[in-house]
Amino acid sequence: MTREHTVRSYDEELSHLTNLIARMGGLAEAQLDGAVQALIKRDSDLASRVIAADSKVDEIEQEVHGFTVRLLALRQPVAHDLRMIVGALKISGDLERIADYAANVAKRALVLNQIPPVKPTAGVPRLGRLVQEIVKEVLDAFVEQDNEKAVKVWKQDEEVDDMYTGLFRELITYMMEDPRNITACIHLMFIAKNIERIGDHATNIAETIHFLVQGTPIRESRPKGESILPDPSQLAKDN
Amino acid sequence: MPIASEAFLQQSGRAMTGTSKVTAKDVNVYYGDKHALKAVSLDIRANEVTALIGPSGCGKSTFLRCLNRMNDLIEGARVTGLITLDGDDIYDYSLDVVQLRARIGMVFQKPNPFPKSIFDNVAYGPRIHGLAQSSADLEEIVVSSLQRAGLYEEVKDRLSEPGTGLSGGQQQRLCIARAIAVSPEVILMDEPCSALDPIATAKVEELIDELRENYTIVIVTHSMQQAARVSQRTAFFHLGELVEFGDTEQIFTNPQQKLTQGYITGRFG
């Protein structure tokens, strides 16, 4: 929607909401980057800064909540405006979770920095970089209201699933090789899981963008990567 | 006049929910040289509330007035196309317009009670149409109409007092009682709440929702929220054309036309 409202202050409020989400997204993205860097570089200072900064994301989420409720009450939005406001509310929830997971990665990085490193595993940073890229893309798609970009991100989650499953197997192998690796590997496993969950939230955001641009949910089914869990229908057959 | 299609001819009697009660096909209205309504076709379903929205001068009131031939009263107004009620052409030369207006009642923007008692306001229609066999009959019609209009409890002790002494909201409900006293099938409402306060508006809206069970309602409103609250289907008019017509839910969450989106979100030039 490029045309302006007759009531200009309404436009200003909607763009303020978009800016809040963009700012929150930027922060969440930086948190994820910081957490991954703290892990790769074994940088405890950085990890601590990431943990401390999580509250900033929570604050913006509260601001988004208050502001959307106000817009709903005072403007009674409809059509694209309504979808935009409800979408912003949902996206802020996803971004808050993304930042939470990033903070958890940083906490585990702090623990890992206290113990000797396990075999160099390139898998976790690689997964981190892929998910960072996805989060960046989905935030661009939001700012540009670019549905095609959002759908592209949505499909990329398959790659994240595959990479996570690969890591899961790799870490199990290390643990079996030497039980002294277990503590580090379990933390790495949780880190990988957290990053994978961040990818899922980015996927949610992509779905919300599709809804707010098109007014309909994405109809096709999402390509799913390899899972670490067996197919339940297969289990039923085996029994 | 175009010939009625087979589908129109097949309909007869009171329509059921979901079926068309009133159908407009390729309706044009001219006021002298002014082309006020351009090739409008739409189906008004039985027992539903259909809202007509659009900026001033878009043709929505003109369209509403076509439905009970109120435009006949305007000099220089010319209507072409086909409008049917239960499949019968309402512009047919043999049709009795007074009878038509008994079947298609109307409520106006400004409450306009007659300068008569509350009782006589409601009794007026049944009297001239000879709907009551006795005074007891007439009283029953008046009481039940006032009850259905949600007004009876407020006025039962002063039925002989002038209708003009009621509050604005009560007067409007009195006009609705007067409209339903002649057992219409369709009720047309032209901005019925624009002169009412929010509480009186809420009462009328609640009434509209109740009346839907027995009547087919077409409402013109400038309040988008009102259209969203009371109607099942919404038609958006602009410059005499029907731009979009669909389920109210869809019109207000995901309109298909840019013009509709612009209007309902307040981005109209």
Coordinates of C-alpha atoms in Angstrom, one line a residue:
Chain A
M1 CA 0.0 0.0 0.0
T2 CA 1.8 3.1 -1.2
R3 CA -1.1 5.5 -1.1
E4 CA -1.4 7.6 1.9
H5 CA -4.2 7.8 4.4
T6 CA -6.4 10.9 4.4
V7 CA -5.5 11.1 8.1
R8 CA -1.8 11.5 8.1
S9 CA -1.2 10.7 11.7
Y10 CA -2.5 7.2 11.0
D11 CA 0.3 6.7 8.3
E12 CA 2.8 8.0 10.8
E13 CA 1.6 5.4 13.4
L14 CA 1.8 2.6 10.9
S15 CA 5.3 3.5 9.9
H16 CA 6.3 3.8 13.5
L17 CA 5.1 0.2 14.0
T18 CA 7.1 -0.9 10.9
N19 CA 10.1 0.8 12.3
L20 CA 9.7 -0.8 15.7
I21 CA 9.6 -4.3 14.1
A22 CA 12.6 -3.4 11.9
R23 CA 14.5 -2.2 15.0
M24 CA 13.6 -5.3 17.0
G25 CA 14.5 -7.5 14.0
G26 CA 17.9 -5.8 13.7
L27 CA 18.5 -6.3 17.4
A28 CA 17.5 -10.0 17.3
E29 CA 19.7 -10.5 14.3
A30 CA 22.7 -8.8 16.1
Q31 CA 22.0 -11.0 19.2
L32 CA 22.2 -14.2 17.0
D33 CA 25.3 -13.0 15.4
G34 CA 26.9 -12.1 18.7
A35 CA 26.0 -15.5 20.2
V36 CA 27.4 -17.4 17.2
Q37 CA 30.6 -15.3 17.3
A38 CA 31.0 -15.8 21.0
L39 CA 30.8 -19.5 20.4
I40 CA 33.2 -19.7 17.5
K41 CA 35.8 -17.3 19.1
R42 CA 35.3 -18.6 22.6
D43 CA 34.7 -15.0 23.6
S44 CA 33.1 -14.8 27.1
D45 CA 32.8 -11.1 27.2
L46 CA 30.8 -11.0 24.0
A47 CA 28.6 -13.9 25.3
S48 CA 27.9 -11.8 28.5
R49 CA 27.0 -8.8 26.4
V50 CA 24.5 -10.8 24.4
I51 CA 22.9 -12.2 27.5
A52 CA 22.6 -8.7 29.0
A53 CA 21.1 -7.2 25.8
D54 CA 18.2 -9.7 25.7
S55 CA 16.1 -7.4 27.9
K56 CA 16.2 -4.7 25.2
V57 CA 14.4 -7.0 22.8
D58 CA 11.9 -7.8 25.4
E59 CA 11.3 -4.0 26.0
I60 CA 10.6 -3.4 22.3
E61 CA 8.2 -6.4 22.3
Q62 CA 6.3 -4.8 25.1
E63 CA 6.3 -1.5 23.2
V64 CA 4.9 -3.3 20.1
H65 CA 2.2 -4.9 22.1
G66 CA 1.1 -1.6 23.7
F67 CA 1.2 0.2 20.4
T68 CA -0.8 -2.4 18.4
V69 CA -3.5 -2.6 21.1
R70 CA -3.7 1.2 20.9
L71 CA -3.9 1.2 17.1
L72 CA -6.6 -1.5 17.1
A73 CA -8.7 0.5 19.7
L74 CA -8.3 3.9 18.2
R75 CA -8.1 3.3 14.4
Q76 CA -10.3 0.2 14.0
P77 CA -8.1 -0.9 11.1
V78 CA -9.3 -3.0 8.2
A79 CA -7.9 -4.8 5.2
H80 CA -4.2 -4.4 4.6
D81 CA -3.8 -2.1 7.7
L82 CA -5.4 -4.7 9.9
R83 CA -3.3 -7.5 8.5
M84 CA -0.2 -5.3 9.0
I85 CA -1.0 -4.6 12.6
V86 CA -1.9 -8.2 13.5
G87 CA 1.2 -9.3 11.5
A88 CA 3.5 -7.0 13.5
L89 CA 2.1 -8.3 16.7
K90 CA 2.8 -11.9 15.6
I91 CA 6.3 -11.1 14.2
S92 CA 7.3 -9.4 17.5
G93 CA 6.5 -12.6 19.3
D94 CA 8.7 -14.6 16.9
L95 CA 11.5 -12.0 17.2
E96 CA 11.4 -12.2 21.0
R97 CA 11.7 -16.0 20.8
I98 CA 14.6 -15.7 18.3
A99 CA 16.5 -13.3 20.7
D100 CA 15.7 -15.7 23.6
Y101 CA 17.2 -18.6 21.8
A102 CA 20.2 -16.5 20.9
A103 CA 20.7 -15.6 24.6
N104 CA 20.5 -19.3 25.5
V105 CA 23.2 -20.0 22.9
A106 CA 25.4 -17.3 24.5
K107 CA 24.8 -18.8 28.0
R108 CA 25.9 -22.2 26.7
A109 CA 28.9 -20.6 25.0
L110 CA 30.0 -19.2 28.4
V111 CA 29.9 -22.8 29.8
L112 CA 31.7 -24.2 26.8
N113 CA 34.4 -21.6 27.3
Q114 CA 35.2 -23.0 30.7
I115 CA 35.9 -26.5 29.4
P116 CA 38.4 -27.8 26.8
P117 CA 37.1 -27.6 23.3
V118 CA 35.9 -30.8 21.7
K119 CA 37.0 -31.9 18.2
P120 CA 36.6 -28.9 16.0
T121 CA 33.1 -29.1 14.6
A122 CA 32.4 -26.7 11.8
G123 CA 28.8 -27.8 11.7
V124 CA 27.5 -25.5 14.4
P125 CA 29.0 -22.3 13.0
R126 CA 27.8 -23.3 9.6
L127 CA 24.3 -23.8 10.8
G128 CA 24.5 -20.5 12.6
R129 CA 25.6 -18.7 9.5
L130 CA 22.8 -20.3 7.4
V131 CA 20.1 -19.3 10.0
Q132 CA 21.6 -15.8 10.3
E133 CA 21.3 -15.4 6.6
I134 CA 17.6 -16.6 6.7
V135 CA 16.8 -14.2 9.5
K136 CA 18.3 -11.3 7.6
E137 CA 16.4 -12.3 4.4
V138 CA 13.1 -12.5 6.2
L139 CA 13.6 -9.2 7.9
D140 CA 14.4 -7.6 4.5
A141 CA 11.2 -9.3 3.1
F142 CA 9.3 -7.6 5.9
V143 CA 10.7 -4.2 5.3
E144 CA 10.2 -4.4 1.6
Q145 CA 6.9 -6.2 1.9
D146 CA 8.3 -8.7 -0.6
N147 CA 6.2 -11.8 -0.7
E148 CA 8.5 -13.7 -3.1
K149 CA 11.5 -13.2 -0.9
A150 CA 9.4 -14.4 2.1
V151 CA 8.4 -17.6 0.3
K152 CA 12.0 -18.2 -0.7
V153 CA 13.0 -18.0 3.0
W154 CA 10.2 -20.3 3.9
K155 CA 11.4 -23.0 1.6
Q156 CA 15.0 -22.6 2.9
D157 CA 14.1 -24.1 6.3
E158 CA 14.5 -27.6 4.7
E159 CA 18.2 -27.0 4.4
V160 CA 18.3 -26.0 8.1
D161 CA 16.6 -29.3 9.1
D162 CA 19.1 -31.3 7.0
M163 CA 22.1 -29.6 8.5
Y164 CA 20.7 -30.0 12.1
T165 CA 20.1 -33.7 11.5
G166 CA 23.7 -34.1 10.2
L167 CA 25.0 -32.3 13.3
F168 CA 23.0 -34.5 15.6
R169 CA 24.6 -37.6 14.2
E170 CA 28.0 -36.1 14.2
L171 CA 27.8 -35.1 17.9
I172 CA 26.4 -38.6 18.9
T173 CA 29.5 -40.1 17.2
Y174 CA 31.8 -37.8 19.3
M175 CA 30.0 -38.8 22.5
M176 CA 30.4 -42.5 21.7
E177 CA 34.0 -42.0 20.9
D178 CA 34.9 -40.5 24.2
P179 CA 32.5 -40.0 27.2
R180 CA 34.6 -37.0 28.3
N181 CA 33.1 -35.2 25.3
I182 CA 29.5 -35.6 26.5
T183 CA 29.2 -32.3 28.5
A184 CA 30.4 -30.2 25.6
C185 CA 28.5 -32.2 23.0
I186 CA 25.2 -31.9 24.9
H187 CA 25.7 -28.2 25.1
L188 CA 26.5 -28.1 21.4
M189 CA 23.4 -30.2 20.7
F190 CA 21.2 -27.7 22.6
I191 CA 22.9 -24.8 20.8
A192 CA 22.2 -26.5 17.4
K193 CA 18.6 -27.1 18.5
N194 CA 18.2 -23.5 19.5
I195 CA 19.5 -22.3 16.2
E196 CA 17.3 -24.7 14.4
R197 CA 14.3 -23.3 16.4
I198 CA 15.4 -19.8 15.3
G199 CA 15.1 -21.0 11.8
D200 CA 11.5 -22.1 12.5
H201 CA 10.6 -18.7 13.9
A202 CA 12.0 -17.1 10.7
T203 CA 9.7 -19.5 8.8
N204 CA 6.8 -18.3 10.9
I205 CA 7.7 -14.7 10.1
A206 CA 7.8 -15.6 6.4
E207 CA 4.3 -17.0 6.7
T208 CA 3.1 -13.9 8.4
I209 CA 4.6 -11.7 5.7
H210 CA 2.8 -13.8 3.0
F211 CA -0.5 -13.3 4.9
L212 CA -0.1 -9.6 5.4
V213 CA 0.9 -9.0 1.7
Q214 CA -1.5 -11.4 0.1
G215 CA -4.3 -11.7 2.6
T216 CA -4.2 -15.5 2.4
P217 CA -2.0 -18.2 4.1
I218 CA 0.6 -20.0 2.1
R219 CA -1.3 -22.9 0.6
E220 CA 1.5 -25.2 -0.5
S221 CA 3.0 -27.6 2.0
R222 CA 6.5 -26.8 3.2
P223 CA 9.4 -29.0 2.0
K224 CA 10.7 -30.7 5.2
G225 CA 14.3 -31.7 5.6
E226 CA 15.5 -35.0 7.1
S227 CA 14.4 -35.4 10.7
I228 CA 16.2 -37.0 13.6
L229 CA 12.8 -38.5 14.6
P230 CA 11.4 -41.6 12.9
D231 CA 8.2 -41.2 10.8
P232 CA 5.3 -42.0 13.2
S233 CA 3.4 -43.8 10.5
Q234 CA 6.4 -46.0 9.9
L235 CA 6.6 -46.8 13.6
A236 CA 2.9 -47.8 13.6
K237 CA 3.6 -50.2 10.7
D238 CA 6.6 -51.7 12.4
N239 CA 4.6 -52.5 15.5
Chain B
M1 CA -36.5 -4.0 -20.3
P2 CA -34.4 -7.1 -20.9
I3 CA -36.2 -10.4 -20.7
A4 CA -36.0 -12.1 -17.3
S5 CA -33.6 -15.1 -17.4
E6 CA -34.8 -18.6 -16.7
A7 CA -33.3 -18.6 -13.2
F8 CA -35.4 -15.6 -12.2
L9 CA -38.5 -17.1 -13.6
Q10 CA -38.0 -20.3 -11.7
Q11 CA -38.1 -18.5 -8.4
S12 CA -41.4 -18.0 -6.8
G13 CA -42.9 -17.4 -3.3
R14 CA -40.8 -16.3 -0.4
A15 CA -37.2 -17.1 -0.9
M16 CA -35.2 -19.2 1.5
T17 CA -31.9 -18.3 3.2
G18 CA -29.1 -18.2 0.7
T19 CA -31.3 -17.8 -2.2
S20 CA -31.8 -14.5 -4.0
K21 CA -34.6 -12.4 -2.8
V22 CA -34.0 -9.3 -4.9
T23 CA -31.9 -9.4 -8.0
A24 CA -30.6 -6.4 -10.0
K25 CA -29.4 -7.0 -13.4
D26 CA -27.6 -4.4 -15.5
V27 CA -29.4 -1.5 -13.7
N28 CA -28.7 2.0 -15.0
V29 CA -30.2 5.2 -13.4
Y30 CA -30.1 8.6 -15.1
Y31 CA -31.1 11.9 -13.4
G32 CA -31.7 13.9 -16.6
D33 CA -28.2 13.8 -18.3
K34 CA -26.4 12.5 -15.2
H35 CA -25.6 8.8 -15.4
A36 CA -25.9 8.1 -11.6
L37 CA -25.8 4.3 -11.6
K38 CA -23.9 2.3 -14.2
A39 CA -24.8 -1.2 -15.2
V40 CA -25.1 -2.5 -11.6
S41 CA -25.9 -6.2 -11.2
L42 CA -26.2 -7.8 -7.8
D43 CA -28.1 -10.5 -5.9
I44 CA -29.6 -9.7 -2.5
R45 CA -30.0 -12.9 -0.5
A46 CA -33.0 -13.7 1.6
N47 CA -32.6 -13.3 5.4
E48 CA -29.3 -11.6 5.1
V49 CA -28.2 -8.1 5.8
T50 CA -26.6 -6.5 2.7
A51 CA -24.7 -3.3 3.3
L52 CA -24.1 -0.7 0.6
I53 CA -21.0 1.4 1.2
G54 CA -19.2 4.1 -0.7
P55 CA -18.4 7.8 -0.7
S56 CA -21.1 10.4 -1.1
G57 CA -22.5 10.5 -4.6
C58 CA -21.4 7.0 -5.4
G59 CA -24.9 5.7 -6.2
K60 CA -25.6 3.6 -3.2
S61 CA -28.7 5.5 -2.1
T62 CA -29.8 5.7 -5.7
F63 CA -29.5 2.0 -5.9
L64 CA -31.4 1.5 -2.7
R65 CA -34.2 3.7 -3.9
C66 CA -34.5 1.7 -7.1
L67 CA -35.4 -1.3 -5.0
N68 CA -38.8 0.0 -4.0
R69 CA -39.2 2.4 -6.9
M70 CA -38.7 5.6 -4.8
N71 CA -36.9 7.0 -7.8
D72 CA -40.3 7.1 -9.6
L73 CA -41.0 10.1 -7.4
I74 CA -38.0 12.1 -8.7
E75 CA -38.6 14.1 -11.7
G76 CA -36.3 13.3 -14.6
A77 CA -35.1 10.0 -13.1
R78 CA -35.0 7.1 -15.5
V79 CA -34.2 3.5 -14.6
T80 CA -33.2 0.8 -17.1
G81 CA -32.3 -2.9 -16.5
L82 CA -34.1 -5.5 -14.5
I83 CA -34.9 -5.6 -10.8
T84 CA -36.8 -8.6 -9.6
L85 CA -38.4 -9.5 -6.2
D86 CA -38.8 -13.2 -5.9
G87 CA -38.3 -13.4 -9.7
D88 CA -41.0 -10.9 -10.5
D89 CA -40.0 -7.7 -12.4
I90 CA -40.8 -4.8 -10.0
Y91 CA -40.8 -2.3 -12.9
D92 CA -43.6 -4.2 -14.6
Y93 CA -46.3 -1.8 -15.8
S94 CA -49.1 -3.9 -14.3
L95 CA -47.4 -3.9 -10.8
D96 CA -49.1 -1.9 -8.0
V97 CA -46.4 0.3 -6.6
V98 CA -48.3 0.8 -3.3
Q99 CA -48.4 -3.0 -2.9
L100 CA -44.7 -3.2 -3.8
R101 CA -43.8 -0.7 -1.1
A102 CA -45.8 -2.8 1.4
R103 CA -43.6 -5.7 0.5
I104 CA -40.4 -3.6 0.5
G105 CA -40.5 -1.2 3.4
M106 CA -38.1 1.6 4.1
V107 CA -36.5 3.3 7.0
F108 CA -34.9 6.7 6.5
Q109 CA -31.9 8.6 7.7
K110 CA -33.8 10.9 9.9
P111 CA -36.5 9.4 12.1
N112 CA -39.7 10.7 10.6
P113 CA -42.7 9.7 12.8
F114 CA -46.1 11.0 11.7
P115 CA -47.5 13.8 13.9
K116 CA -49.7 11.2 15.5
S117 CA -49.8 9.0 18.6
I118 CA -47.3 6.2 19.0
F119 CA -50.1 3.7 18.4
D120 CA -51.4 5.5 15.3
N121 CA -47.9 5.7 13.8
V122 CA -47.7 1.9 13.8
A123 CA -51.4 1.3 13.0
Y124 CA -51.3 3.6 10.0
G125 CA -49.9 1.1 7.5
P126 CA -52.1 -1.9 8.5
R127 CA -55.2 0.4 8.4
I128 CA -54.6 1.7 4.8
H129 CA -53.7 -1.8 3.6
G130 CA -56.7 -3.3 5.4
L131 CA -54.6 -5.9 7.3
A132 CA -56.7 -5.8 10.5
Q133 CA -60.2 -7.3 10.6
S134 CA -61.0 -5.8 14.0
S135 CA -59.7 -3.3 16.5
A136 CA -58.4 -6.2 18.6
D137 CA -56.5 -7.4 15.5
L138 CA -55.1 -4.0 14.9
E139 CA -53.9 -3.7 18.5
E140 CA -52.2 -7.1 18.2
I141 CA -50.4 -6.0 15.1
V142 CA -49.3 -2.7 16.8
V143 CA -48.1 -4.4 20.0
S144 CA -46.2 -7.2 18.2
S145 CA -44.6 -4.7 15.8
L146 CA -43.4 -2.6 18.7
Q147 CA -42.2 -5.7 20.5
R148 CA -40.3 -6.8 17.4
A149 CA -38.8 -3.3 17.1
G150 CA -37.6 -3.6 20.7
L151 CA -39.6 -0.6 21.7
Y152 CA -42.8 -1.9 23.4
E153 CA -41.4 -2.1 27.0
E154 CA -40.3 1.5 26.8
V155 CA -43.6 2.9 25.4
K156 CA -46.4 0.5 26.5
D157 CA -47.8 3.0 29.1
R158 CA -48.0 5.9 26.7
L159 CA -49.2 4.6 23.4
S160 CA -51.5 7.5 23.0
E161 CA -48.8 10.1 23.4
P162 CA -47.3 11.7 20.2
G163 CA -44.5 9.7 18.5
T164 CA -42.6 12.9 18.0
G165 CA -42.1 13.1 21.8
L166 CA -39.8 10.1 21.9
S167 CA -36.0 10.3 21.9
G168 CA -34.2 10.1 18.5
G169 CA -33.3 6.4 19.0
Q170 CA -36.9 5.6 20.1
Q171 CA -38.3 7.5 17.1
Q172 CA -36.1 5.5 14.8
R173 CA -37.2 2.2 16.3
L174 CA -40.8 3.5 16.1
C175 CA -40.2 4.0 12.3
I176 CA -38.9 0.4 12.1
A177 CA -42.0 -0.8 14.0
R178 CA -44.1 1.2 11.5
A179 CA -42.2 -0.4 8.6
I180 CA -42.7 -4.0 9.9
A181 CA -46.3 -3.5 10.8
V182 CA -47.4 -4.1 7.2
S183 CA -45.4 -7.4 7.2
P184 CA -42.9 -6.5 4.5
E185 CA -40.4 -9.1 3.1
V186 CA -37.6 -6.7 2.5
I187 CA -36.6 -3.6 4.6
L188 CA -34.5 -0.9 3.1
M189 CA -32.6 1.3 5.5
D190 CA -30.9 4.5 4.4
E191 CA -28.3 5.4 7.0
P192 CA -30.7 4.6 9.8
C193 CA -28.3 5.4 12.6
S194 CA -26.6 8.5 11.3
A195 CA -28.6 10.8 13.6
L196 CA -28.4 8.5 16.7
D197 CA -26.0 8.3 19.6
P198 CA -23.9 5.2 20.1
I199 CA -26.3 3.5 22.5
A200 CA -29.3 4.1 20.3
T201 CA -27.2 2.9 17.4
A202 CA -26.3 -0.3 19.2
K203 CA -30.0 -1.0 19.9
V204 CA -30.9 -0.5 16.3
E205 CA -28.0 -2.7 15.2
E206 CA -29.1 -5.4 17.6
L207 CA -32.6 -5.1 16.2
I208 CA -31.3 -5.4 12.6
D209 CA -29.6 -8.6 13.6
E210 CA -32.8 -10.0 15.1
L211 CA -35.0 -8.8 12.2
R212 CA -32.7 -10.7 9.8
E213 CA -34.4 -14.0 10.8
N214 CA -37.7 -12.9 9.3
Y215 CA -36.8 -10.2 6.8
T216 CA -34.2 -9.4 4.1
I217 CA -32.4 -6.2 4.9
V218 CA -30.5 -3.8 2.7
I219 CA -28.7 -1.0 4.6
V220 CA -26.9 2.0 3.2
T221 CA -24.3 3.3 5.7
H222 CA -21.4 5.7 5.9
S223 CA -20.1 3.9 8.9
M224 CA -17.7 1.2 7.8
Q225 CA -17.7 -0.3 11.2
Q226 CA -21.5 -0.5 11.1
A227 CA -21.4 -2.3 7.8
A228 CA -18.8 -4.7 9.3
R229 CA -20.9 -5.3 12.4
V230 CA -24.4 -5.8 11.0
S231 CA -24.0 -7.2 7.5
Q232 CA -23.3 -10.6 6.0
R233 CA -22.5 -9.2 2.5
T234 CA -21.1 -5.8 1.5
A235 CA -21.3 -3.9 -1.8
F236 CA -18.8 -1.1 -2.5
F237 CA -20.0 1.6 -4.9
H238 CA -17.8 4.3 -6.5
L239 CA -18.8 6.9 -9.1
G240 CA -22.0 5.0 -9.9
E241 CA -20.3 1.7 -10.4
L242 CA -20.4 -1.4 -8.3
V243 CA -16.7 -2.0 -7.6
E244 CA -16.8 -5.0 -5.4
F245 CA -19.5 -7.2 -3.8
G246 CA -18.8 -10.1 -1.5
D247 CA -18.9 -11.5 2.0
T248 CA -18.5 -8.7 4.6
E249 CA -15.7 -10.7 6.3
Q250 CA -13.7 -10.8 3.1
I251 CA -14.3 -7.2 2.1
F252 CA -13.0 -6.0 5.4
T253 CA -10.0 -8.4 5.8
N254 CA -8.9 -9.0 2.2
P255 CA -10.7 -6.9 -0.4
Q256 CA -9.8 -7.8 -4.0
Q257 CA -10.0 -4.4 -5.6
K258 CA -7.5 -1.6 -4.9
L259 CA -10.3 0.9 -4.9
T260 CA -12.2 -0.9 -2.1
Q261 CA -9.0 -1.3 -0.1
G262 CA -8.3 2.5 -0.5
Y263 CA -11.8 3.4 0.6
I264 CA -12.2 1.2 3.6
T265 CA -8.7 1.9 4.9
G266 CA -9.2 5.7 4.5
R267 CA -6.8 6.2 1.7
F268 CA -9.3 7.9 -0.6
G269 CA -8.2 10.9 -2.7

